[in-house]
PDB file of C-alpha atoms and ligand atoms in Angstrom:
ATOM      1  CA  UNK A  46      -9.124   3.156   1.161  1.00 50.00           C
ATOM      2  CA  UNK A  47      -9.095   6.859   1.938  1.00 71.00           C
ATOM      3  CA  UNK A  48      -6.331   7.915  -0.404  1.00 81.00           C
ATOM      4  CA  UNK A  49      -8.709   9.631  -2.832  1.00 77.00           C
ATOM      5  CA  UNK A  50     -10.414  11.687  -0.146  1.00 80.00           C
ATOM      6  CA  UNK A  51      -7.200  12.804   1.472  1.00 87.00           C
ATOM      7  CA  UNK A  52      -6.088  16.383   1.840  1.00 85.00           C
ATOM      8  CA  UNK A  53      -2.735  16.296   0.077  1.00 95.00           C
ATOM      9  CA  UNK A  54      -1.714  19.860   0.964  1.00 95.00           C
ATOM     10  CA  UNK A  55      -0.120  18.877   4.296  1.00 95.00           C
ATOM     11  CA  UNK A  56       1.713  15.959   2.700  1.00 97.00           C
ATOM     12  CA  UNK A  57       3.063  18.120  -0.128  1.00 97.00           C
ATOM     13  CA  UNK A  58       4.170  20.766   2.380  1.00 97.00           C
ATOM     14  CA  UNK A  59       5.965  18.161   4.478  1.00 97.00           C
ATOM     15  CA  UNK A  60       7.656  16.703   1.384  1.00 98.00           C
ATOM     16  CA  UNK A  61       8.950  20.156   0.442  1.00 97.00           C
ATOM     17  CA  UNK A  62      10.139  20.944   3.965  1.00 96.00           C
ATOM     18  CA  UNK A  63      11.536  17.564   5.030  1.00 97.00           C
ATOM     19  CA  UNK A  64      11.736  15.235   2.048  1.00 98.00           C
ATOM     20  CA  UNK A  65       9.192  12.883   3.633  1.00 98.00           C
ATOM     21  CA  UNK A  66       5.542  12.867   4.708  1.00 98.00           C
ATOM     22  CA  UNK A  67       3.544  10.495   6.878  1.00 97.00           C
ATOM     23  CA  UNK A  68      -0.030   9.728   5.799  1.00 97.00           C
ATOM     24  CA  UNK A  69      -1.721   8.302   8.869  1.00 96.00           C
ATOM     25  CA  UNK A  70      -4.226   5.454   8.726  1.00 95.00           C
ATOM     26  CA  UNK A  71      -4.584   4.995   4.981  1.00 96.00           C
ATOM     27  CA  UNK A  72      -5.319   1.251   5.110  1.00 96.00           C
ATOM     28  CA  UNK A  73      -7.619  -0.494   7.591  1.00 96.00           C
ATOM     29  CA  UNK A  74      -6.249  -3.383   9.622  1.00 97.00           C
ATOM     30  CA  UNK A  75      -7.971  -6.127   7.605  1.00 98.00           C
ATOM     31  CA  UNK A  76      -6.464  -4.816   4.383  1.00 98.00           C
ATOM     32  CA  UNK A  77      -3.013  -4.819   5.995  1.00 98.00           C
ATOM     33  CA  UNK A  78      -3.565  -8.436   7.024  1.00 98.00           C
ATOM     34  CA  UNK A  79      -4.594  -9.517   3.540  1.00 98.00           C
ATOM     35  CA  UNK A  80      -1.608  -7.753   1.940  1.00 98.00           C
ATOM     36  CA  UNK A  81       0.687  -9.479   4.450  1.00 98.00           C
ATOM     37  CA  UNK A  82      -0.891 -12.845   3.578  1.00 98.00           C
ATOM     38  CA  UNK A  83       0.134 -12.402  -0.086  1.00 98.00           C
ATOM     39  CA  UNK A  84       3.715 -13.015   1.037  1.00 98.00           C
ATOM     40  CA  UNK A  85       3.050 -16.751   1.138  1.00 97.00           C
ATOM     41  CA  UNK A  86       1.348 -16.917  -2.277  1.00 97.00           C
ATOM     42  CA  UNK A  87       4.271 -17.402  -4.697  1.00 94.00           C
ATOM     43  CA  UNK A  88       2.165 -16.795  -7.829  1.00 96.00           C
ATOM     44  CA  UNK A  89       2.250 -13.011  -7.211  1.00 98.00           C
ATOM     45  CA  UNK A  90       6.006 -12.590  -7.364  1.00 98.00           C
ATOM     46  CA  UNK A  91       8.761 -12.476  -9.988  1.00 98.00           C
ATOM     47  CA  UNK A  92      11.769 -12.577  -7.662  1.00 98.00           C
ATOM     48  CA  UNK A  93      12.741 -13.276  -4.039  1.00 98.00           C
ATOM     49  CA  UNK A  94      15.779 -11.584  -2.522  1.00 98.00           C
ATOM     50  CA  UNK A  95      17.494 -12.949   0.600  1.00 98.00           C
ATOM     51  CA  UNK A  96      19.063  -9.753   1.871  1.00 98.00           C
ATOM     52  CA  UNK A  97      22.079 -11.205   3.686  1.00 97.00           C
ATOM     53  CA  UNK A  98      23.281 -12.816   0.439  1.00 97.00           C
ATOM     54  CA  UNK A  99      23.847  -9.390  -1.103  1.00 96.00           C
ATOM     55  CA  UNK A 100      24.990  -7.420   1.933  1.00 96.00           C
ATOM     56  CA  UNK A 101      21.657  -5.552   1.923  1.00 98.00           C
ATOM     57  CA  UNK A 102      20.851  -6.391   5.543  1.00 98.00           C
ATOM     58  CA  UNK A 103      18.962  -9.308   7.045  1.00 98.00           C
ATOM     59  CA  UNK A 104      15.504 -10.338   5.943  1.00 98.00           C
ATOM     60  CA  UNK A 105      13.767 -11.193   2.724  1.00 98.00           C
ATOM     61  CA  UNK A 106      11.745  -9.405   0.095  1.00 98.00           C
ATOM     62  CA  UNK A 107       9.730 -10.328  -2.961  1.00 98.00           C
ATOM     63  CA  UNK A 108       9.052  -8.238  -6.052  1.00 98.00           C
ATOM     64  CA  UNK A 109       5.524  -8.457  -7.388  1.00 98.00           C
ATOM     65  CA  UNK A 110       5.005  -9.306 -11.020  1.00 98.00           C
ATOM     66  CA  UNK A 111       2.414  -7.752 -13.319  1.00 98.00           C
ATOM     67  CA  UNK A 112      -0.516  -7.653 -13.096  1.00 98.00           C
ATOM     68  CA  UNK A 113      -0.254  -6.186  -9.583  1.00 98.00           C
ATOM     69  CA  UNK A 114      -2.948  -7.098  -7.046  1.00 98.00           C
ATOM     70  CA  UNK A 115      -5.721  -4.502  -7.437  1.00 97.00           C
ATOM     71  CA  UNK A 116      -5.245  -2.624  -4.117  1.00 97.00           C
ATOM     72  CA  UNK A 117      -1.534  -2.172  -4.853  1.00 98.00           C
ATOM     73  CA  UNK A 118      -2.193  -1.029  -8.413  1.00 98.00           C
ATOM     74  CA  UNK A 119      -4.792   1.464  -7.129  1.00 97.00           C
ATOM     75  CA  UNK A 120      -2.465   2.847  -4.431  1.00 97.00           C
ATOM     76  CA  UNK A 121       0.432   3.172  -6.867  1.00 98.00           C
ATOM     77  CA  UNK A 122      -1.666   5.140  -9.356  1.00 98.00           C
ATOM     78  CA  UNK A 123      -3.397   7.361  -6.789  1.00 97.00           C
ATOM     79  CA  UNK A 124      -0.237   8.272  -4.888  1.00 98.00           C
ATOM     80  CA  UNK A 125       1.685   8.965  -8.104  1.00 98.00           C
ATOM     81  CA  UNK A 126      -0.998  11.353  -9.349  1.00 97.00           C
ATOM     82  CA  UNK A 127      -1.084  13.223  -6.032  1.00 97.00           C
ATOM     83  CA  UNK A 128       2.669  13.747  -5.806  1.00 98.00           C
ATOM     84  CA  UNK A 129       3.661  14.180  -9.461  1.00 98.00           C
ATOM     85  CA  UNK A 130       3.327  17.990  -8.969  1.00 98.00           C
ATOM     86  CA  UNK A 131       5.938  17.800  -6.179  1.00 98.00           C
ATOM     87  CA  UNK A 132       8.279  15.795  -8.423  1.00 98.00           C
ATOM     88  CA  UNK A 133       7.866  18.402 -11.172  1.00 98.00           C
ATOM     89  CA  UNK A 134       8.434  21.306  -8.818  1.00 98.00           C
ATOM     90  CA  UNK A 135      11.632  19.671  -7.505  1.00 98.00           C
ATOM     91  CA  UNK A 136      12.895  18.971 -11.027  1.00 98.00           C
ATOM     92  CA  UNK A 137      12.321  22.587 -11.952  1.00 98.00           C
ATOM     93  CA  UNK A 138      14.000  23.998  -8.796  1.00 98.00           C
ATOM     94  CA  UNK A 139      17.030  21.793  -9.492  1.00 97.00           C
ATOM     95  CA  UNK A 140      16.943  22.619 -13.235  1.00 96.00           C
ATOM     96  CA  UNK A 141      16.955  18.923 -14.175  1.00 97.00           C
ATOM     97  CA  UNK A 142      15.062  19.411 -17.426  1.00 97.00           C
ATOM     98  CA  UNK A 143      12.723  16.531 -16.545  1.00 97.00           C
ATOM     99  CA  UNK A 144       8.927  16.573 -16.761  1.00 98.00           C
ATOM    100  CA  UNK A 145       6.900  13.845 -15.067  1.00 98.00           C
ATOM    101  CA  UNK A 146       3.558  12.967 -16.712  1.00 98.00           C
ATOM    102  CA  UNK A 147       0.444  13.722 -14.660  1.00 98.00           C
ATOM    103  CA  UNK A 148      -0.692  10.076 -14.667  1.00 98.00           C
ATOM    104  CA  UNK A 149       1.277   6.995 -13.674  1.00 98.00           C
ATOM    105  CA  UNK A 150       0.512   5.210 -16.964  1.00 98.00           C
ATOM    106  CA  UNK A 151       2.277   8.044 -18.814  1.00 98.00           C
ATOM    107  CA  UNK A 152       5.319   7.658 -16.588  1.00 98.00           C
ATOM    108  CA  UNK A 153       5.388   3.885 -17.107  1.00 98.00           C
ATOM    109  CA  UNK A 154       5.427   4.522 -20.874  1.00 98.00           C
ATOM    110  CA  UNK A 155       8.674   6.429 -20.327  1.00 98.00           C
ATOM    111  CA  UNK A 156      10.075   3.522 -18.290  1.00 98.00           C
ATOM    112  CA  UNK A 157       9.117   1.120 -21.088  1.00 98.00           C
ATOM    113  CA  UNK A 158      10.834   3.270 -23.723  1.00 98.00           C
ATOM    114  CA  UNK A 159      13.987   2.862 -21.599  1.00 97.00           C
ATOM    115  CA  UNK A 160      13.539  -0.938 -21.394  1.00 98.00           C
ATOM    116  CA  UNK A 161      12.451  -0.696 -17.752  1.00 98.00           C
ATOM    117  CA  UNK A 162       9.460  -3.051 -17.870  1.00 98.00           C
ATOM    118  CA  UNK A 163       9.547  -5.142 -14.711  1.00 98.00           C
ATOM    119  CA  UNK A 164       7.359  -4.388 -11.707  1.00 98.00           C
ATOM    120  CA  UNK A 165       9.092  -2.938  -8.632  1.00 98.00           C
ATOM    121  CA  UNK A 166       6.445  -2.963  -5.848  1.00 98.00           C
ATOM    122  CA  UNK A 167       7.627  -5.377  -3.182  1.00 98.00           C
ATOM    123  CA  UNK A 168       6.739  -7.020   0.104  1.00 98.00           C
ATOM    124  CA  UNK A 169       9.437  -7.073   2.771  1.00 98.00           C
ATOM    125  CA  UNK A 170       9.605  -9.314   5.803  1.00 98.00           C
ATOM    126  CA  UNK A 171      12.008  -8.996   8.721  1.00 98.00           C
ATOM    127  CA  UNK A 172      12.241 -11.308  11.749  1.00 98.00           C
ATOM    128  CA  UNK A 173      14.349 -10.950  14.896  1.00 98.00           C
ATOM    129  CA  UNK A 174      17.775  -9.567  13.936  1.00 98.00           C
ATOM    130  CA  UNK A 175      16.394  -8.298  10.632  1.00 98.00           C
ATOM    131  CA  UNK A 176      17.407  -4.909   9.281  1.00 98.00           C
ATOM    132  CA  UNK A 177      17.699  -3.058   5.976  1.00 98.00           C
ATOM    133  CA  UNK A 178      20.983  -1.247   5.275  1.00 98.00           C
ATOM    134  CA  UNK A 179      20.767   2.378   4.131  1.00 98.00           C
ATOM    135  CA  UNK A 180      20.113   2.468   0.386  1.00 98.00           C
ATOM    136  CA  UNK A 181      18.368   4.063  -2.601  1.00 98.00           C
ATOM    137  CA  UNK A 182      15.979   2.206  -4.917  1.00 97.00           C
ATOM    138  CA  UNK A 183      17.128   3.061  -8.450  1.00 96.00           C
ATOM    139  CA  UNK A 184      16.640   0.545 -11.254  1.00 95.00           C
ATOM    140  CA  UNK A 185      17.711   2.333 -14.428  1.00 94.00           C
ATOM    141  CA  UNK A 186      18.079   5.829 -15.836  1.00 96.00           C
ATOM    142  CA  UNK A 187      14.364   6.609 -15.546  1.00 97.00           C
ATOM    143  CA  UNK A 188      13.312   7.162 -11.964  1.00 98.00           C
ATOM    144  CA  UNK A 189      10.678   8.939  -9.926  1.00 98.00           C
ATOM    145  CA  UNK A 190      12.110  11.056  -7.081  1.00 98.00           C
ATOM    146  CA  UNK A 191       9.646   9.858  -4.429  1.00 98.00           C
ATOM    147  CA  UNK A 192       8.426   6.472  -3.207  1.00 98.00           C
ATOM    148  CA  UNK A 193       6.086   5.036  -0.576  1.00 98.00           C
ATOM    149  CA  UNK A 194       6.173   2.390   2.132  1.00 98.00           C
ATOM    150  CA  UNK A 195       2.951   0.968   3.570  1.00 98.00           C
ATOM    151  CA  UNK A 196       3.366  -0.291   7.139  1.00 98.00           C
ATOM    152  CA  UNK A 197       1.613  -3.644   7.483  1.00 98.00           C
ATOM    153  CA  UNK A 198       2.634  -4.559  11.070  1.00 98.00           C
ATOM    154  CA  UNK A 199       1.980  -2.764  14.354  1.00 98.00           C
ATOM    155  CA  UNK A 200       5.089  -1.570  16.218  1.00 98.00           C
ATOM    156  CA  UNK A 201       5.164  -2.488  19.899  1.00 98.00           C
ATOM    157  CA  UNK A 202       2.685  -5.307  19.243  1.00 98.00           C
ATOM    158  CA  UNK A 203       3.804  -7.336  16.208  1.00 98.00           C
ATOM    159  CA  UNK A 204       7.462  -6.323  16.515  1.00 98.00           C
ATOM    160  CA  UNK A 205       9.938  -4.293  18.574  1.00 98.00           C
ATOM    161  CA  UNK A 206      12.832  -2.258  17.161  1.00 98.00           C
ATOM    162  CA  UNK A 207      12.745  -1.996  13.368  1.00 98.00           C
ATOM    163  CA  UNK A 208      12.472   1.799  13.146  1.00 98.00           C
ATOM    164  CA  UNK A 209      12.403   3.410   9.712  1.00 99.00           C
ATOM    165  CA  UNK A 210      15.573   5.487   9.247  1.00 98.00           C
ATOM    166  CA  UNK A 211      16.087   8.310   6.756  1.00 98.00           C
ATOM    167  CA  UNK A 212      19.326  10.184   6.255  1.00 98.00           C
ATOM    168  CA  UNK A 213      19.877  13.367   4.336  1.00 97.00           C
ATOM    169  CA  UNK A 214      23.166  14.777   3.235  1.00 97.00           C
ATOM    170  CA  UNK A 215      23.547  18.323   2.010  1.00 92.00           C
ATOM    171  CA  UNK A 216      26.672  19.337   0.056  1.00 89.00           C
ATOM    172  CA  UNK A 217      29.707  19.675   2.361  1.00 90.00           C
ATOM    173  CA  UNK A 218      27.655  18.710   5.436  1.00 92.00           C
ATOM    174  CA  UNK A 219      27.500  15.656   7.684  1.00 96.00           C
ATOM    175  CA  UNK A 220      24.483  13.345   7.403  1.00 97.00           C
ATOM    176  CA  UNK A 221      21.352  14.034   9.413  1.00 97.00           C
ATOM    177  CA  UNK A 222      19.160  11.086  10.470  1.00 98.00           C
ATOM    178  CA  UNK A 223      15.415  10.934  11.107  1.00 98.00           C
ATOM    179  CA  UNK A 224      13.858   7.923  12.830  1.00 98.00           C
ATOM    180  CA  UNK A 225      10.177   7.145  12.331  1.00 98.00           C
ATOM    181  CA  UNK A 226       7.884   4.504  13.823  1.00 98.00           C
ATOM    182  CA  UNK A 227       4.751   4.552  11.660  1.00 98.00           C
ATOM    183  CA  UNK A 228       1.746   2.553  12.789  1.00 98.00           C
ATOM    184  CA  UNK A 229       0.044  -0.290  10.945  1.00 98.00           C
ATOM    185  CA  UNK A 230      -1.924   1.160   8.028  1.00 98.00           C
ATOM    186  CA  UNK A 231       0.191   4.316   7.745  1.00 98.00           C
ATOM    187  CA  UNK A 232       1.878   5.253   4.480  1.00 98.00           C
ATOM    188  CA  UNK A 233       5.223   7.007   4.468  1.00 98.00           C
ATOM    189  CA  UNK A 234       6.280   9.012   1.417  1.00 98.00           C
ATOM    190  CA  UNK A 235       9.943   9.864   1.066  1.00 98.00           C
ATOM    191  CA  UNK A 236      12.669  10.978  -1.326  1.00 98.00           C
ATOM    192  CA  UNK A 237      14.232   8.226  -3.430  1.00 98.00           C
ATOM    193  CA  UNK A 238      17.438   9.925  -4.486  1.00 98.00           C
ATOM    194  CA  UNK A 239      17.719  13.659  -3.810  1.00 98.00           C
ATOM    195  CA  UNK A 240      15.551  16.718  -3.222  1.00 98.00           C
ATOM    196  CA  UNK A 241      16.035  20.480  -3.408  1.00 98.00           C
ATOM    197  CA  UNK A 242      16.912  22.442  -0.304  1.00 96.00           C
ATOM    198  CA  UNK A 243      17.178  26.217  -0.293  1.00 93.00           C
ATOM    199  CA  UNK A 244      20.665  27.426   0.524  1.00 88.00           C
ATOM    200  CA  UNK A 245      22.453  30.739   0.346  1.00 87.00           C
ATOM    201  CA  UNK A 246      23.025  30.373  -3.401  1.00 86.00           C
ATOM    202  CA  UNK A 247      19.712  28.951  -4.623  1.00 91.00           C
ATOM    203  CA  UNK A 248      18.631  25.351  -4.324  1.00 96.00           C
ATOM    204  CA  UNK A 249      21.093  22.548  -3.612  1.00 94.00           C
ATOM    205  CA  UNK A 250      20.668  18.790  -3.965  1.00 96.00           C
ATOM    206  CA  UNK A 251      20.200  16.992  -0.670  1.00 97.00           C
ATOM    207  CA  UNK A 252      20.863  13.265  -1.039  1.00 98.00           C
ATOM    208  CA  UNK A 253      18.595  10.965   0.932  1.00 98.00           C
ATOM    209  CA  UNK A 254      18.861   7.278   1.831  1.00 98.00           C
ATOM    210  CA  UNK A 255      16.517   5.039   3.780  1.00 98.00           C
ATOM    211  CA  UNK A 256      16.795   1.831   5.785  1.00 98.00           C
ATOM    212  CA  UNK A 257      15.443  -0.054   8.774  1.00 98.00           C
ATOM    213  CA  UNK A 258      17.129  -0.472  12.178  1.00 98.00           C
ATOM    214  CA  UNK A 259      17.377  -3.946  13.725  1.00 98.00           C
ATOM    215  CA  UNK A 260      14.141  -5.718  14.620  1.00 98.00           C
ATOM    216  CA  UNK A 261      14.592  -6.959  18.186  1.00 98.00           C
ATOM    217  CA  UNK A 262      11.647  -9.372  18.257  1.00 98.00           C
ATOM    218  CA  UNK A 263       8.522 -10.311  16.342  1.00 98.00           C
ATOM    219  CA  UNK A 264       8.006  -9.883  12.619  1.00 98.00           C
ATOM    220  CA  UNK A 265       7.741  -6.700  10.589  1.00 98.00           C
ATOM    221  CA  UNK A 266       6.119  -6.570   7.137  1.00 98.00           C
ATOM    222  CA  UNK A 267       6.058  -3.614   4.764  1.00 99.00           C
ATOM    223  CA  UNK A 268       4.833  -2.994   1.245  1.00 98.00           C
ATOM    224  CA  UNK A 269       7.205  -0.876  -0.810  1.00 98.00           C
ATOM    225  CA  UNK A 270       5.738   1.107  -3.697  1.00 98.00           C
ATOM    226  CA  UNK A 271       8.323   2.343  -6.172  1.00 98.00           C
ATOM    227  CA  UNK A 272       6.953   4.210  -9.171  1.00 98.00           C
ATOM    228  CA  UNK A 273       9.581   3.432 -11.803  1.00 98.00           C
ATOM    229  CA  UNK A 274       9.894  -0.044 -13.263  1.00 98.00           C
ATOM    230  CA  UNK A 275      13.146  -2.016 -13.394  1.00 98.00           C
ATOM    231  CA  UNK A 276      15.328  -3.128 -16.312  1.00 95.00           C
TER     232      UNK A 276
HETATM  233  O1  LIG B 317      10.811  -2.038   5.351  1.00 59.17           O
HETATM  234  C1  LIG B 317      10.917  -0.818   5.244  1.00 59.17           C
HETATM  235  O2  LIG B 317      10.392  -0.030   6.022  1.00 59.17           O
HETATM  236  C2  LIG B 317      11.766  -0.252   4.118  1.00 59.17           C
HETATM  237  C3  LIG B 317      11.345  -0.800   2.791  1.00 59.17           C
HETATM  238  C4  LIG B 317      12.161  -0.311   1.645  1.00 59.17           C
HETATM  239  O3  LIG B 317      13.350  -0.154   1.693  1.00 59.17           O
HETATM  240  C5  LIG B 317      11.456   0.012   0.400  1.00 59.17           C
HETATM  241  O4  LIG B 317      10.246  -0.233   0.286  1.00 59.17           O
HETATM  242  O5  LIG B 317      12.103   0.521  -0.513  1.00 59.17           O
HETATM  243 FE1  LIG B 318      14.057   0.716  -0.176  1.00 59.17          FE
END
């Protein structure tokens, strides 16, 4: 895992400019395969969601339960620590009066004080016809403004279609979409709810949502890393 040796300056710059950042080749292929294989080991999970039953899209996902598998726990902590300064800068630009602790354990303490104690990292699996409707991952009043997706399948090899879609909506403007096709082993960081964007009268809130376009063939697995816990 190269997350600790990474140069985070580019990622932080991209988060400020665009609300997302792609970290290429964070996980080697064998680690992606072993994370994918966890999907079929029920002991790791607290809940399975069949997306079509809730109008969320088509596909299935499973929330991990604590304790998280070690590589996921390590990624969650390392990424949080690297981007907490961005979260704090955004909160201050938007005058939210929120301070995020420097370490993930400190932030989880805040979740726990708000009765948000259940793990939120998840594995998602989409087959042909699968998609994920545009959404935000909020699970209570305490939330972190950024999250990560680890791409476990190789586009154009393991699956076709299934692009990652981000939309942003500035006040009084139409939505703008960005479509990304990260490679296996890449990590994408993006805004969970809203981010600051400089306008004519200071910083405005730009609302972001994410989703996945239809998978045409094959199977597409991702690991979602959300930093707040759920009620
Ligand atoms: O499968 C994807 O790329 C999106 C996953 C997702 O919505 C999430 O991790 O929150
Ligand atoms: Fe999501």
